[in-house]
Short mmCIF file of C-alpha atoms and ligand atoms in Angstrom, two decimals:
data_model
loop_
_atom_site.label_atom_id
_atom_site.label_comp_id
_atom_site.label_asym_id
_atom_site.label_seq_id
_atom_site.Cartn_x
_atom_site.Cartn_y
_atom_site.Cartn_z
CA MET W 1 -0.22 -0.15 0.00
CA LYS W 2 1.22 3.53 -0.99
CA ILE W 3 0.82 6.28 1.16
CA LEU W 4 1.77 9.70 -0.15
CA PHE W 5 2.54 12.57 2.38
CA MET W 6 1.64 15.97 0.26
CA SER W 7 2.75 17.71 3.77
CA ASP W 8 6.13 18.58 4.59
CA LEU W 9 5.63 16.70 7.98
CA LEU W 10 6.51 13.19 6.91
CA PRO W 11 10.26 13.55 8.57
CA TYR W 12 8.18 14.12 11.85
CA TYR W 13 5.44 11.36 11.51
CA LYS W 14 7.51 8.57 9.53
CA LYS W 15 8.45 6.78 12.62
CA ILE W 16 5.46 6.84 15.07
CA PHE W 17 2.92 6.68 11.84
CA SER W 18 4.67 3.68 10.68
CA GLU W 19 4.50 1.94 14.08
CA GLU W 20 1.01 2.64 14.32
CA LEU W 21 0.09 1.57 11.28
CA GLU W 22 2.21 -1.94 12.10
CA LYS W 23 0.10 -1.96 15.34
CA ILE W 24 -3.25 -1.87 13.77
CA GLY W 25 -1.96 -4.82 11.33
CA ILE W 26 -1.01 -2.77 8.60
CA LYS W 27 2.08 -4.23 7.46
CA ASN W 28 2.93 -3.60 3.78
CA PHE W 29 3.11 0.11 3.29
CA GLU W 30 5.44 2.48 1.79
CA LEU W 31 5.51 6.12 3.28
CA SER W 32 6.96 8.88 0.61
CA ASP W 33 6.36 12.53 0.21
CA ASN W 34 7.78 12.23 -3.51
CA TYR W 35 4.99 13.68 -5.65
CA SER W 36 6.31 12.08 -9.10
CA GLU W 37 4.11 11.44 -12.04
CA THR W 38 4.78 7.64 -11.96
CA ASP W 39 3.01 7.42 -8.25
CA THR W 40 0.08 6.34 -9.90
CA ASP W 41 -0.38 3.59 -7.18
CA VAL W 42 -1.06 5.82 -4.61
CA GLU W 43 -3.95 4.82 -2.26
CA PHE W 44 -3.79 7.38 0.67
CA ILE W 45 -2.88 10.89 0.61
CA ILE W 46 -2.00 12.76 4.19
CA TYR W 47 -2.68 16.19 3.53
CA SER W 48 -1.31 19.63 5.05
CA PRO W 49 -1.11 22.96 3.32
CA ILE W 50 2.25 24.27 2.29
CA MET W 51 2.82 27.98 1.77
CA LEU W 52 5.02 29.04 -0.93
CA GLY W 53 6.21 32.71 -1.68
CA GLY W 54 3.02 33.66 0.55
CA LYS W 55 0.79 31.70 -1.71
CA LEU W 56 -0.89 28.28 -0.98
CA LEU W 57 0.73 25.15 -3.15
CA LYS W 58 -1.70 24.06 -5.64
CA ARG W 59 -2.39 20.31 -5.69
CA ASP W 60 -3.48 18.02 -8.32
CA PHE W 61 -4.74 14.64 -7.16
CA SER W 62 -6.33 13.48 -10.27
CA LYS W 63 -3.34 11.48 -11.22
CA PHE W 64 -3.67 9.47 -8.39
CA LYS W 65 -5.82 6.94 -10.32
CA LYS W 66 -6.14 4.50 -7.22
CA LEU W 67 -6.70 7.31 -4.66
CA LYS W 68 -9.09 5.74 -2.06
CA ALA W 69 -9.24 9.13 0.26
CA VAL W 70 -7.27 12.38 1.27
CA LEU W 71 -6.62 12.72 5.09
CA SER W 72 -6.14 15.91 6.57
CA LEU W 73 -3.63 16.46 9.33
CA TYR W 74 -5.86 19.50 10.31
CA ALA W 75 -9.72 20.13 11.34
CA GLY W 76 -9.95 23.14 8.88
CA ILE W 77 -9.81 22.08 5.41
CA GLU W 78 -11.07 25.03 3.68
CA ASP W 79 -8.17 25.27 1.34
CA VAL W 80 -8.66 21.60 -0.34
CA ILE W 81 -12.04 21.14 -0.02
CA HIS W 82 -12.68 23.39 -3.53
CA ASN W 83 -10.06 21.50 -4.98
CA LYS W 84 -11.58 20.40 -8.49
CA THR W 85 -9.07 17.31 -8.90
CA LEU W 86 -10.26 15.54 -5.72
CA ASN W 87 -12.68 13.06 -6.47
CA CYS W 88 -12.31 10.65 -3.77
CA PRO W 89 -13.46 11.31 0.11
CA LEU W 90 -11.88 14.26 2.41
CA ILE W 91 -11.32 12.81 5.80
CA LYS W 92 -10.60 16.06 8.17
CA MET W 93 -8.68 15.40 11.64
CA ILE W 94 -10.84 14.36 14.49
CA ASP W 95 -8.22 13.58 17.43
CA LYS W 96 -10.34 13.31 20.59
CA ASP W 97 -7.24 12.72 22.78
CA GLY W 98 -5.04 15.34 20.81
CA LEU W 99 -6.55 18.20 19.00
CA THR W 100 -9.65 18.22 20.57
CA ASN W 101 -8.29 18.10 24.05
CA SER W 102 -5.66 21.11 22.90
CA MET W 103 -8.58 23.41 21.63
CA VAL W 104 -10.61 22.61 25.01
CA GLU W 105 -7.65 23.68 27.12
CA TRP W 106 -6.96 26.79 25.19
CA CYS W 107 -10.21 28.23 25.02
CA LEU W 108 -11.04 27.28 29.04
CA ALA W 109 -8.02 29.47 29.61
CA HIS W 110 -9.00 32.10 27.57
CA THR W 111 -12.35 32.01 28.57
CA LEU W 112 -11.37 32.12 32.19
CA ARG W 113 -8.91 34.55 31.73
CA LEU W 114 -11.40 37.26 30.28
CA HIS W 115 -14.48 36.14 32.80
CA LEU W 116 -12.08 36.49 35.58
CA GLY W 117 -10.49 40.01 34.28
CA ILE W 118 -7.04 38.32 35.15
CA ASP W 119 -5.08 41.15 32.57
CA ARG W 120 -6.05 43.76 34.89
CA HIS W 121 -3.87 42.26 37.76
CA ILE W 122 -1.01 40.66 35.42
CA TYR W 123 -0.26 44.07 33.42
CA GLY W 124 0.99 47.12 34.52
CA GLN W 125 1.62 46.57 38.14
CA ASP W 126 1.35 49.95 39.62
CA GLY W 127 1.23 49.55 43.49
CA ILE W 128 -2.53 50.44 43.39
CA TRP W 129 -4.73 47.99 45.33
CA ARG W 130 -7.51 47.28 43.23
CA HIS W 131 -9.74 45.19 45.43
CA LYS W 132 -12.86 46.90 45.08
CA ILE W 133 -13.13 45.32 41.14
CA LYS W 134 -15.35 42.15 41.56
CA HIS W 135 -16.19 39.55 39.13
CA PRO W 136 -18.92 37.42 38.72
CA ILE W 137 -18.80 33.53 39.19
CA ALA W 138 -19.57 30.85 36.50
CA LYS W 139 -23.29 30.77 37.22
CA ASP W 140 -23.75 34.36 36.66
CA ARG W 141 -21.86 34.60 33.24
CA THR W 142 -23.26 33.58 29.92
CA ILE W 143 -21.10 32.89 27.40
CA GLY W 144 -22.11 32.17 23.34
CA ILE W 145 -20.45 29.54 21.17
CA LEU W 146 -20.95 29.67 17.21
CA GLY W 147 -19.89 26.17 16.05
CA LEU W 148 -20.94 23.43 18.33
CA GLY W 149 -19.24 20.51 15.87
CA GLU W 150 -16.34 18.39 17.47
CA LEU W 151 -14.71 21.14 18.94
CA GLY W 152 -17.32 23.62 19.93
CA LYS W 153 -19.44 20.82 21.74
CA SER W 154 -16.24 19.95 23.49
CA VAL W 155 -15.77 23.32 24.49
CA ALA W 156 -19.45 23.92 25.35
CA LEU W 157 -19.60 20.93 27.37
CA LEU W 158 -16.78 21.38 29.78
CA LEU W 159 -18.23 25.29 30.17
CA SER W 160 -21.12 24.32 30.81
CA GLN W 161 -20.04 21.52 33.42
CA LEU W 162 -17.94 24.65 35.41
CA GLY W 163 -21.36 26.17 36.05
CA PHE W 164 -21.43 28.78 32.80
CA ASN W 165 -24.98 29.79 31.27
CA ILE W 166 -24.11 28.58 27.52
CA TYR W 167 -25.96 29.25 24.63
CA GLY W 168 -24.33 27.59 21.56
CA TRP W 169 -25.21 27.95 17.84
CA SER W 170 -25.05 25.29 14.89
CA ARG W 171 -26.80 24.46 11.66
CA THR W 172 -28.56 21.67 13.11
CA LYS W 173 -29.94 21.50 16.32
CA LYS W 174 -27.96 19.61 19.31
CA LYS W 175 -28.65 17.89 22.45
CA ILE W 176 -25.59 18.78 24.52
CA LYS W 177 -25.94 18.70 28.36
CA GLY W 178 -26.40 22.48 30.02
CA VAL W 179 -26.51 23.49 26.85
CA ASN W 180 -29.05 26.06 25.00
CA SER W 181 -28.85 24.82 21.36
CA LEU W 182 -30.17 26.99 18.85
CA VAL W 183 -30.35 27.66 15.19
CA GLY W 184 -30.98 29.75 12.30
CA CYS W 185 -30.67 33.45 11.71
CA ALA W 186 -33.19 33.89 14.76
CA GLY W 187 -30.96 31.68 16.99
CA LEU W 188 -28.00 33.59 15.87
CA ARG W 189 -29.70 36.98 17.13
CA GLN W 190 -30.48 35.52 20.19
CA THR W 191 -26.86 33.99 21.05
CA LEU W 192 -25.26 36.85 20.27
CA ARG W 193 -27.49 39.12 22.51
CA LYS W 194 -27.07 36.77 25.43
CA SER W 195 -23.17 36.43 24.66
CA GLU W 196 -21.12 38.37 27.25
CA ILE W 197 -18.38 36.13 26.19
CA LEU W 198 -18.47 34.60 22.61
CA ILE W 199 -16.30 31.65 21.46
CA LEU W 200 -15.86 30.95 17.60
CA LEU W 201 -15.42 27.68 16.53
CA LEU W 202 -16.85 27.82 13.17
CA PRO W 203 -15.39 26.70 9.93
CA LEU W 204 -14.84 29.10 7.03
CA THR W 205 -17.56 28.57 4.42
CA ASP W 206 -19.16 30.70 2.06
CA ASN W 207 -21.89 31.04 4.85
CA THR W 208 -19.91 31.89 8.07
CA LYS W 209 -17.29 34.15 6.02
CA PHE W 210 -17.78 37.44 8.04
CA ILE W 211 -20.67 36.34 9.78
CA LEU W 212 -19.33 38.83 12.50
CA ASN W 213 -20.01 41.93 10.54
CA GLU W 214 -20.79 45.39 11.72
CA LYS W 215 -24.49 44.59 12.09
CA ASN W 216 -24.06 41.28 14.13
CA LEU W 217 -21.08 42.63 16.29
CA SER W 218 -23.55 45.30 17.59
CA LEU W 219 -25.66 42.66 18.62
CA LEU W 220 -23.28 41.63 21.47
CA PRO W 221 -24.09 43.13 24.94
CA LYS W 222 -21.88 46.51 25.61
CA LYS W 223 -18.55 45.27 27.00
CA SER W 224 -18.68 41.94 25.62
CA GLN W 225 -15.82 39.78 24.71
CA LEU W 226 -14.33 37.97 21.94
CA ILE W 227 -12.44 34.77 21.39
CA ASN W 228 -11.38 33.30 18.03
CA ALA W 229 -10.36 29.87 17.22
CA GLY W 230 -12.09 29.11 14.32
CA ARG W 231 -10.80 31.55 11.28
CA GLY W 232 -9.92 34.75 10.51
CA GLU W 233 -12.40 35.48 7.88
CA LEU W 234 -15.20 34.90 10.17
CA ILE W 235 -14.85 38.54 11.52
CA ASP W 236 -14.93 41.54 9.38
CA ASP W 237 -11.94 43.17 10.87
CA ARG W 238 -12.73 46.65 10.34
CA ALA W 239 -16.01 46.45 12.03
CA LEU W 240 -14.61 44.79 14.98
CA ILE W 241 -11.82 47.33 15.37
CA ARG W 242 -14.57 49.96 15.31
CA LYS W 243 -16.27 47.84 17.97
CA LEU W 244 -12.87 47.80 20.46
CA ARG W 245 -12.14 51.38 19.92
CA SER W 246 -15.49 52.18 21.11
CA GLY W 247 -15.25 49.93 24.11
CA HIS W 248 -18.51 48.26 22.94
CA ILE W 249 -16.61 45.10 22.75
CA GLN W 250 -13.99 45.12 25.79
CA ASN W 251 -11.29 42.54 24.66
CA ALA W 252 -11.06 40.60 21.66
CA THR W 253 -8.62 37.73 21.83
CA LEU W 254 -8.13 36.44 18.44
CA ASP W 255 -5.65 33.46 17.25
CA VAL W 256 -6.78 33.06 13.45
CA PHE W 257 -6.18 36.06 11.13
CA GLN W 258 -7.40 36.82 7.59
CA LYS W 259 -3.57 37.05 6.60
CA GLU W 260 -1.24 34.71 8.49
CA PRO W 261 1.40 35.66 10.02
CA LEU W 262 -0.39 38.31 11.05
CA PRO W 263 1.35 41.72 9.48
CA LYS W 264 3.67 43.74 11.70
CA GLU W 265 1.36 46.62 11.16
CA HIS W 266 -1.97 45.40 11.66
CA PRO W 267 -3.88 47.15 14.17
CA TYR W 268 -4.51 44.20 16.27
CA TRP W 269 -1.19 43.99 17.57
CA SER W 270 -1.14 47.78 18.96
CA LEU W 271 -4.52 48.03 20.09
CA PRO W 272 -4.62 47.65 23.92
CA ASN W 273 -8.08 45.50 24.34
CA VAL W 274 -6.63 42.66 21.68
CA THR W 275 -4.55 39.39 22.41
CA VAL W 276 -3.04 38.15 19.42
CA THR W 277 -2.29 34.55 19.70
CA PRO W 278 -0.21 32.96 16.63
CA HIS W 279 -2.54 30.18 15.12
CA ILE W 280 -1.56 27.93 18.45
CA ALA W 281 -4.77 27.12 20.02
CA ALA W 282 -4.93 23.53 19.05
CA ASP W 283 -2.05 21.66 18.10
CA THR W 284 -2.09 18.19 16.09
CA PRO W 285 -0.13 16.00 18.06
CA ILE W 286 1.94 13.17 16.30
CA LEU W 287 1.24 10.34 18.38
CA SER W 288 -2.68 10.68 18.79
CA SER W 289 -3.02 12.13 15.35
CA SER W 290 -0.94 8.95 13.60
CA LYS W 291 -3.31 6.62 15.96
CA VAL W 292 -6.14 8.33 14.17
CA LEU W 293 -5.08 8.73 10.72
CA ALA W 294 -3.59 4.70 11.10
CA GLN W 295 -7.65 3.74 11.97
CA ASN W 296 -8.86 5.68 9.38
CA ILE W 297 -6.66 3.81 6.69
CA LYS W 298 -7.59 0.59 8.20
CA ASP W 299 -11.25 1.57 8.50
CA LEU W 300 -11.31 2.51 4.54
CA THR W 301 -9.43 -0.22 3.43
CA GLU W 302 -12.12 -2.44 4.90
CA ASN W 303 -14.92 -0.57 3.55
CA ARG W 304 -15.99 1.81 6.44
CA LEU W 305 -16.12 5.16 6.35
CA PRO W 306 -14.21 6.76 9.45
CA ALA W 307 -15.58 10.15 11.07
CA GLY W 308 -14.79 13.56 9.64
CA VAL W 309 -15.94 13.01 5.83
CA VAL W 310 -16.37 16.25 4.86
CA ASP W 311 -19.22 17.23 2.83
CA VAL W 312 -18.25 19.24 0.12
CA ASP W 313 -21.49 20.65 -0.52
CA ARG W 314 -22.06 22.12 2.93
CA GLY W 315 -18.82 23.22 2.64
CA TYR W 316 -17.47 21.83 5.83
P1 NAP Z 1 -17.02 20.79 12.60
O1 NAP Z 1 -16.99 19.52 13.49
O2 NAP Z 1 -17.16 20.79 11.17
O3 NAP Z 1 -18.32 21.46 13.40
C1 NAP Z 1 -18.44 22.73 12.71
C2 NAP Z 1 -19.48 23.37 13.27
O4 NAP Z 1 -19.96 24.50 12.82
C3 NAP Z 1 -20.70 22.32 13.34
O5 NAP Z 1 -21.29 22.80 14.82
C4 NAP Z 1 -22.02 23.16 12.78
O6 NAP Z 1 -22.78 22.76 12.43
C5 NAP Z 1 -21.12 24.33 12.72
N1 NAP Z 1 -21.63 25.34 11.32
C6 NAP Z 1 -21.02 25.21 9.85
N2 NAP Z 1 -21.73 25.96 9.14
C7 NAP Z 1 -22.52 26.56 9.82
C8 NAP Z 1 -23.75 27.56 9.54
N3 NAP Z 1 -23.54 28.32 8.14
N4 NAP Z 1 -24.31 27.74 10.51
C9 NAP Z 1 -24.39 27.33 11.64
N5 NAP Z 1 -23.39 26.57 12.06
C10 NAP Z 1 -22.83 26.04 11.30
O7 NAP Z 1 -15.39 21.56 12.90
P2 NAP Z 1 -14.26 21.62 13.91
O8 NAP Z 1 -13.70 20.29 13.94
O9 NAP Z 1 -14.99 21.62 15.34
O10 NAP Z 1 -13.55 22.67 13.93
C11 NAP Z 1 -14.04 24.05 14.01
C12 NAP Z 1 -13.41 25.27 13.13
O11 NAP Z 1 -11.98 25.08 14.00
C13 NAP Z 1 -12.62 24.12 12.13
O12 NAP Z 1 -13.32 24.55 10.87
C14 NAP Z 1 -11.13 25.13 11.95
O13 NAP Z 1 -11.21 26.46 11.41
C15 NAP Z 1 -11.05 25.85 13.36
N6 NAP Z 1 -9.86 25.06 13.95
C16 NAP Z 1 -8.78 25.83 14.54
C17 NAP Z 1 -7.59 25.26 15.19
C18 NAP Z 1 -6.83 26.55 15.75
O14 NAP Z 1 -5.31 26.34 16.11
N7 NAP Z 1 -6.96 27.93 16.05
C19 NAP Z 1 -7.42 24.50 15.16
C20 NAP Z 1 -8.33 23.46 14.76
C21 NAP Z 1 -9.62 23.75 14.07
P3 NAP Z 1 -23.79 21.40 12.13
O15 NAP Z 1 -22.98 20.53 13.51
O16 NAP Z 1 -24.89 21.67 12.48
O17 NAP Z 1 -23.10 20.85 10.99
#
């Protein structure tokens, strides 16, 4: 079985992924990151985007006539989903032990940071004893989460277990303990109006692009706080900057941006109420993701579709 890494990460994966394939009973395989025209017998492609000179390297999947599936190393697949040469299932990474936990921990840390107003006591210590500023406890705080998929629902569940009031918005209605699940335009408006802290965990699609525009940002309560761990293009940056300058939005913690790395001159770097993190919210750990990839390949060779099959028409 020939498995091709359309990724520059093969050197990191080679040993561990090979071990995981062997453990699961796949013995005769060849791993390569060489895309020569003669590789027509490739059955699986492990994919991650590669940027060359600031542009995404375009891939041609059509020459791999025996291709059974493309397996993404990441949960975000917007750069490959519309590739016209892709004629087999595209499987996004669902890695509960690694990626999902990583995102849950990052969202928890920043939610608690904003909820408790921790920055106030960390930055600019000036000898003033500000003991009169109180913060609410979780049961008195409402958090909105846009996107209740693999990542959003795990974040929602944990925050609800801590006692926060949770409103979650998704395309289809969910049953998640402690979470008010809302759908549709009215559901979005209701979620935004309630969200003292709003967490974005939507994929980037035609329907979600710039979902946080001027109008929707205006629905957030005054002094609300925002966390974006989804994609930069979910937000109209100019509108957000206006809201941050006016104080309508008190703080934005942003991990993802329309252009990455975020250019040095971007206002987000200098706005005092913005925290920039460099797209580090969730890591894809090599060991846990190797286990997922090996299991997915085994499932596919035995004619079972694994979790994470992307719906091209839906866009995620
Ligand atoms: P997922 O499982 O595909 O879930 C997507 C969620 O968004 C689902 O709940 C879906 O609703 C909802 N949704 C999609 N389009 C919608 C629409 N038009 N209206 C309402 N709800 C909509 O994705 P995931 O694995 O949780 O990942 C989410 C995103 O996180 C990824 O796409 C990626 O962009 C981002 N991400 C960021 C990092 C980072 O390090 N910052 C790391 C990994 C992933 P249904 O459930 O009803 O289908």
